[in-house]
PDB file of C-alpha atoms in Angstrom:
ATOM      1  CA  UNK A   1       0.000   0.000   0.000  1.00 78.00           C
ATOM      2  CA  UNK A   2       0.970   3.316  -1.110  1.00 90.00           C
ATOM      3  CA  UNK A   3       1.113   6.072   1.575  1.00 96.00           C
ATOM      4  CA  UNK A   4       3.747   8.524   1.056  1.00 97.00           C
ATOM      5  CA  UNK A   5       5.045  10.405   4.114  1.00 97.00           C
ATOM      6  CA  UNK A   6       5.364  13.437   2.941  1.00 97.00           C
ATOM      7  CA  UNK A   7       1.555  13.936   2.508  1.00 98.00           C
ATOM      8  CA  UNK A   8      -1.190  14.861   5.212  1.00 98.00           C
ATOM      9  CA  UNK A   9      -4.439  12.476   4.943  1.00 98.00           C
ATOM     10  CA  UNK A  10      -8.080  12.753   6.148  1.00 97.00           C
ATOM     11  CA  UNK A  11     -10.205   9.953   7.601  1.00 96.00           C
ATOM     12  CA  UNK A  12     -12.708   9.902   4.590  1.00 95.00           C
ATOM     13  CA  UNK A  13      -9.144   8.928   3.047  1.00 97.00           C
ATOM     14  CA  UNK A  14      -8.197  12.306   0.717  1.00 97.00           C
ATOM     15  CA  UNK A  15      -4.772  12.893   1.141  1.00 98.00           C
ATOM     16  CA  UNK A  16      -3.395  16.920   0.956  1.00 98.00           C
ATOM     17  CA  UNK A  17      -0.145  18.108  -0.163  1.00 98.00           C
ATOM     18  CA  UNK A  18       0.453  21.680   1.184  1.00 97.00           C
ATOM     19  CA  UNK A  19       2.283  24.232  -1.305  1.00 96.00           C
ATOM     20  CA  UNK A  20       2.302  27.449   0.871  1.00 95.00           C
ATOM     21  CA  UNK A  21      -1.416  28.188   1.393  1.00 96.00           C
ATOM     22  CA  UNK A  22      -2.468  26.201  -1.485  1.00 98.00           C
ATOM     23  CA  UNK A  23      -3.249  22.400  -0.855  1.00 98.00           C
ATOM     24  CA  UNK A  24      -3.309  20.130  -3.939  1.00 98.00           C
ATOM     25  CA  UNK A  25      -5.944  17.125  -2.846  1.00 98.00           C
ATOM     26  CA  UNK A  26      -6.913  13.370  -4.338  1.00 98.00           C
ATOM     27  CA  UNK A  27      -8.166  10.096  -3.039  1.00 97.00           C
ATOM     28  CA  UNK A  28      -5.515   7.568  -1.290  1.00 97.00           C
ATOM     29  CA  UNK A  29      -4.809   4.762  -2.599  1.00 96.00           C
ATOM     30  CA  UNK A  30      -6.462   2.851  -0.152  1.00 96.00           C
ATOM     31  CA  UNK A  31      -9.300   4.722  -1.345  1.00 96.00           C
ATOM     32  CA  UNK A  32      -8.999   4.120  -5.412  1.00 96.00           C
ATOM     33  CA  UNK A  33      -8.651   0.440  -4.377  1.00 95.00           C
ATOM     34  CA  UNK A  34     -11.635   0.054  -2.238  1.00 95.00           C
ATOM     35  CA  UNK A  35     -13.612   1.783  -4.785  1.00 96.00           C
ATOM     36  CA  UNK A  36     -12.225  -0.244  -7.875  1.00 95.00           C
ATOM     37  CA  UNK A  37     -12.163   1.077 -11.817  1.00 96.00           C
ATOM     38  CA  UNK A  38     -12.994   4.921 -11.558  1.00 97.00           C
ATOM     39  CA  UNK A  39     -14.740   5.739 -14.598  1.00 97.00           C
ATOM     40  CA  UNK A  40     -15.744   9.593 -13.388  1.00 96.00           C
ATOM     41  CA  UNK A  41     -14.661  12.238 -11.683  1.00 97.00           C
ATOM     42  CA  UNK A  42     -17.133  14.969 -10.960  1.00 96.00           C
ATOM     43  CA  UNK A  43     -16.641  18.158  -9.642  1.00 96.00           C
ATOM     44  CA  UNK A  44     -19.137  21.527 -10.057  1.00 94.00           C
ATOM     45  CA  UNK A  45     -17.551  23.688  -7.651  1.00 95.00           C
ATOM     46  CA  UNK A  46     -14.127  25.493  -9.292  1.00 94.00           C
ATOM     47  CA  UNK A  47     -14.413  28.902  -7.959  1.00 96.00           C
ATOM     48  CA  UNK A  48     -16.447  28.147  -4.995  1.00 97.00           C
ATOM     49  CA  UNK A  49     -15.622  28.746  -1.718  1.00 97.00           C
ATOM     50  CA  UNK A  50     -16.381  25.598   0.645  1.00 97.00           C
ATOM     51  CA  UNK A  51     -15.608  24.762   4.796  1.00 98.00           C
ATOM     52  CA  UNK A  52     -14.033  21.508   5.235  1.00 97.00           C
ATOM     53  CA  UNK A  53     -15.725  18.743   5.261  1.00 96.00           C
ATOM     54  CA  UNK A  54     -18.486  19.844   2.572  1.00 97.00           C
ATOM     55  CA  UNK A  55     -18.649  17.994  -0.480  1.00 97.00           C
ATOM     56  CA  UNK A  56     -16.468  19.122  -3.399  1.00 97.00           C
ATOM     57  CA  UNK A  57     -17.426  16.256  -5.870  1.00 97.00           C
ATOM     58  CA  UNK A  58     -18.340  12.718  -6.556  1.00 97.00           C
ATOM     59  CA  UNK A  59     -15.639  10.194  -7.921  1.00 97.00           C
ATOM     60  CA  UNK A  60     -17.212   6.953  -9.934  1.00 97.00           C
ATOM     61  CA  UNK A  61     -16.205   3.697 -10.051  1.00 96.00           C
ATOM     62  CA  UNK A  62     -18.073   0.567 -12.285  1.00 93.00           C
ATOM     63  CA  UNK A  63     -20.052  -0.499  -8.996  1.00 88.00           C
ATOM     64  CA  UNK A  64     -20.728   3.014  -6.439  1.00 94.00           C
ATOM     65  CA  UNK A  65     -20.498   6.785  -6.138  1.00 95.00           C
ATOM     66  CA  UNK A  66     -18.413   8.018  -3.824  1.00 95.00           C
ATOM     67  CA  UNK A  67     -18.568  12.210  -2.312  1.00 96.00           C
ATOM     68  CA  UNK A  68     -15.543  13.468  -1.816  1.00 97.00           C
ATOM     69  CA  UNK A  69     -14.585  15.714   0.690  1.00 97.00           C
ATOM     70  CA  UNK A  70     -12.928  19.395   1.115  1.00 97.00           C
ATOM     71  CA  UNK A  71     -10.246  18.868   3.797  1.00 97.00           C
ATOM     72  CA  UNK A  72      -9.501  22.320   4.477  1.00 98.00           C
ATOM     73  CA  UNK A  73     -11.984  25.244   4.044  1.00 98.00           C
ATOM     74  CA  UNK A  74     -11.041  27.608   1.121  1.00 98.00           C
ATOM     75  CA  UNK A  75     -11.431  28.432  -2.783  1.00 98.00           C
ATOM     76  CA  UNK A  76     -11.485  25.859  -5.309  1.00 98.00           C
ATOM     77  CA  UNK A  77      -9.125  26.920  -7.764  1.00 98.00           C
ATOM     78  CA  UNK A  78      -8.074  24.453  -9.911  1.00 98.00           C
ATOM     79  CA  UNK A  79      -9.779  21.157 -11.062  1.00 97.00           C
ATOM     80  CA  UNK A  80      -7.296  18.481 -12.848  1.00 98.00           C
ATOM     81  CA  UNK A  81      -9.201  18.317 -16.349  1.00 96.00           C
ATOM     82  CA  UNK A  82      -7.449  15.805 -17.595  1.00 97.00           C
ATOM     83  CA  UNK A  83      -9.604  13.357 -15.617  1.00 97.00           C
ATOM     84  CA  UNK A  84     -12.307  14.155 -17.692  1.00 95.00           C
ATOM     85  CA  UNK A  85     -10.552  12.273 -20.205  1.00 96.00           C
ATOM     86  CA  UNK A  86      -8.859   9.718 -18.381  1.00 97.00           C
ATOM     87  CA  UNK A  87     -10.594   9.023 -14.784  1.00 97.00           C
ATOM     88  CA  UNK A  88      -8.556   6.110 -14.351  1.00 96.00           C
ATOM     89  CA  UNK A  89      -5.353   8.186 -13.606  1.00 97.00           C
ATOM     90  CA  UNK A  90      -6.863   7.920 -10.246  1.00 97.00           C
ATOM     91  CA  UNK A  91      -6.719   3.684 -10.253  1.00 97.00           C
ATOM     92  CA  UNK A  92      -3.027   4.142 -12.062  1.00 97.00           C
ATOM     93  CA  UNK A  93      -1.700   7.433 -10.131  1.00 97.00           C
ATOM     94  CA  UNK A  94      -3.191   8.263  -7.308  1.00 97.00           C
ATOM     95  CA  UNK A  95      -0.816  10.682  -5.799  1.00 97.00           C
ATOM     96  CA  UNK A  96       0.271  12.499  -9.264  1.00 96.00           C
ATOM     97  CA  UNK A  97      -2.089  12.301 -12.484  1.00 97.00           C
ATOM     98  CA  UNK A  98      -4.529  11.256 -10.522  1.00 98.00           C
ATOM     99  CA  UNK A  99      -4.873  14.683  -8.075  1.00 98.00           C
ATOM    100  CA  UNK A 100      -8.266  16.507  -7.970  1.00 98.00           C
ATOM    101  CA  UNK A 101      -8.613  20.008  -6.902  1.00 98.00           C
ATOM    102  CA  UNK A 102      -6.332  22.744  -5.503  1.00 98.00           C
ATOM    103  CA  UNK A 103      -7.582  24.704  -2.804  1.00 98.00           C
ATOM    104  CA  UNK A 104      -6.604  28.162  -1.673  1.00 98.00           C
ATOM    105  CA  UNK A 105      -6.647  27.453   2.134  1.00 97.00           C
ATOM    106  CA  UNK A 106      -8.606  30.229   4.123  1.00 97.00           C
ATOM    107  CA  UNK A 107      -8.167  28.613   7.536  1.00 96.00           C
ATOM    108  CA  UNK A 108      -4.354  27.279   8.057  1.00 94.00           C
ATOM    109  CA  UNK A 109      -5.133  26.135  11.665  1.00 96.00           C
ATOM    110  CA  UNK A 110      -7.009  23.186  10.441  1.00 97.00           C
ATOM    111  CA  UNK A 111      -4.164  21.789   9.118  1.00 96.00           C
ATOM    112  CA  UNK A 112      -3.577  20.767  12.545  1.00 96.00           C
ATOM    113  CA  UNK A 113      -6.665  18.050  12.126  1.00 96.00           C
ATOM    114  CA  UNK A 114      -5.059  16.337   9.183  1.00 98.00           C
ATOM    115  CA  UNK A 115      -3.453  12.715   9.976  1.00 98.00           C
ATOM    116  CA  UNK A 116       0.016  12.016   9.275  1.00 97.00           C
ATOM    117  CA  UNK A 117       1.180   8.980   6.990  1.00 97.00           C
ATOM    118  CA  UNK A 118       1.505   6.877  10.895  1.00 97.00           C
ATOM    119  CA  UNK A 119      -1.582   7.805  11.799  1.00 97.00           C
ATOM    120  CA  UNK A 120      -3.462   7.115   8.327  1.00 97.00           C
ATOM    121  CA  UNK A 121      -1.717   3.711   8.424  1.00 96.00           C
ATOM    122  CA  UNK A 122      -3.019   2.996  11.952  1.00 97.00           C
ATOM    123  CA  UNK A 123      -6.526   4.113  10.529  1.00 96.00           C
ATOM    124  CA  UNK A 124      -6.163   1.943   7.764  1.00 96.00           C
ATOM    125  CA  UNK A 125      -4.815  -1.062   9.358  1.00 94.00           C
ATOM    126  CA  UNK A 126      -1.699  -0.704   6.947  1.00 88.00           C
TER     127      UNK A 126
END
C-alpha cells in the first residue's frame, strides 16, 4: 500500500499536499482500491468557496459513487481536467495524475486536524 510520508491524509481517506497556502488534494490509494475502476470524476464547484468537510465532488467507479470531501476550508481553484478524459489516472496514479482540486486554504489552523502517513496507516490497518 501506497502512503507517502510526505503527505497529510483525512479519515474519509483524501490525502493533501500543502504548497504554501495552497493544498493540492486526491483520493488515497487505499481509497482508489476500495472503490475499484474509476470511470468519473465529478466536480461543479471550481471557484467556490467551501468549509471543510463539505462535499467538493463525486468520484465513480463501475459499482458506487463516492462524495468526496474538502479537507480544508477555502477556494477551489483548480480542477485536474485531464480526468475528464482519463478518470482512471486515479486507479493508475493516485498521488500524481490522478490529483483533484487545488484549494486556496482560508483557515491554516485546520491543518492541525489532518493525519500524518503513521496515523493514516493505523486508521487503515496498513
Amino acid at each position: 500500500m501506497n502512503i507517502p510520508a510526505n503527505l497529510k491524509y483525512t479519515k474519509d481517506h483524501e490525502w493533501v499536499s500543502l504548497d504554501g497556502d495552497i493544498a493540492t488534494v486526491g483520493i488515497t490509494d487505499f481509497a482508489q482500491k476500495e472503490l475499484g475502476d474509476i470511470v468519473y470524476v465529478e466536480v461543479e464547484t471550481l471557484d467556490q468557496t467551501l468549509a471543510k468537510d463539505e462535499v467538493f465532488g463525486t468520484v465513480e467507479a463501475v459499482k458506487t459513487v463516492s462524495d468526496l470531501f474538502l479537507p480544508l476550508s477555502g477556494e477551489i481553484i483548480e480542477f485536474n481536467e485531464e480526468l475528464e478524459v482519463t478518470p482512471e489516472a486515479v486507479n493508475s496514479d493516485a498521488y500524481g495524475k490522478g490529483w483533484m482540486v487545488k484549494v486556496r486554504i482560508s483557515d491554516e489552523s485546520e491543518v492541525a486536524s489532518l493525519l500524518s502517513a503513521d496515523d493514516y496507516k493505523a486508521l487503515i490497518g496498513a
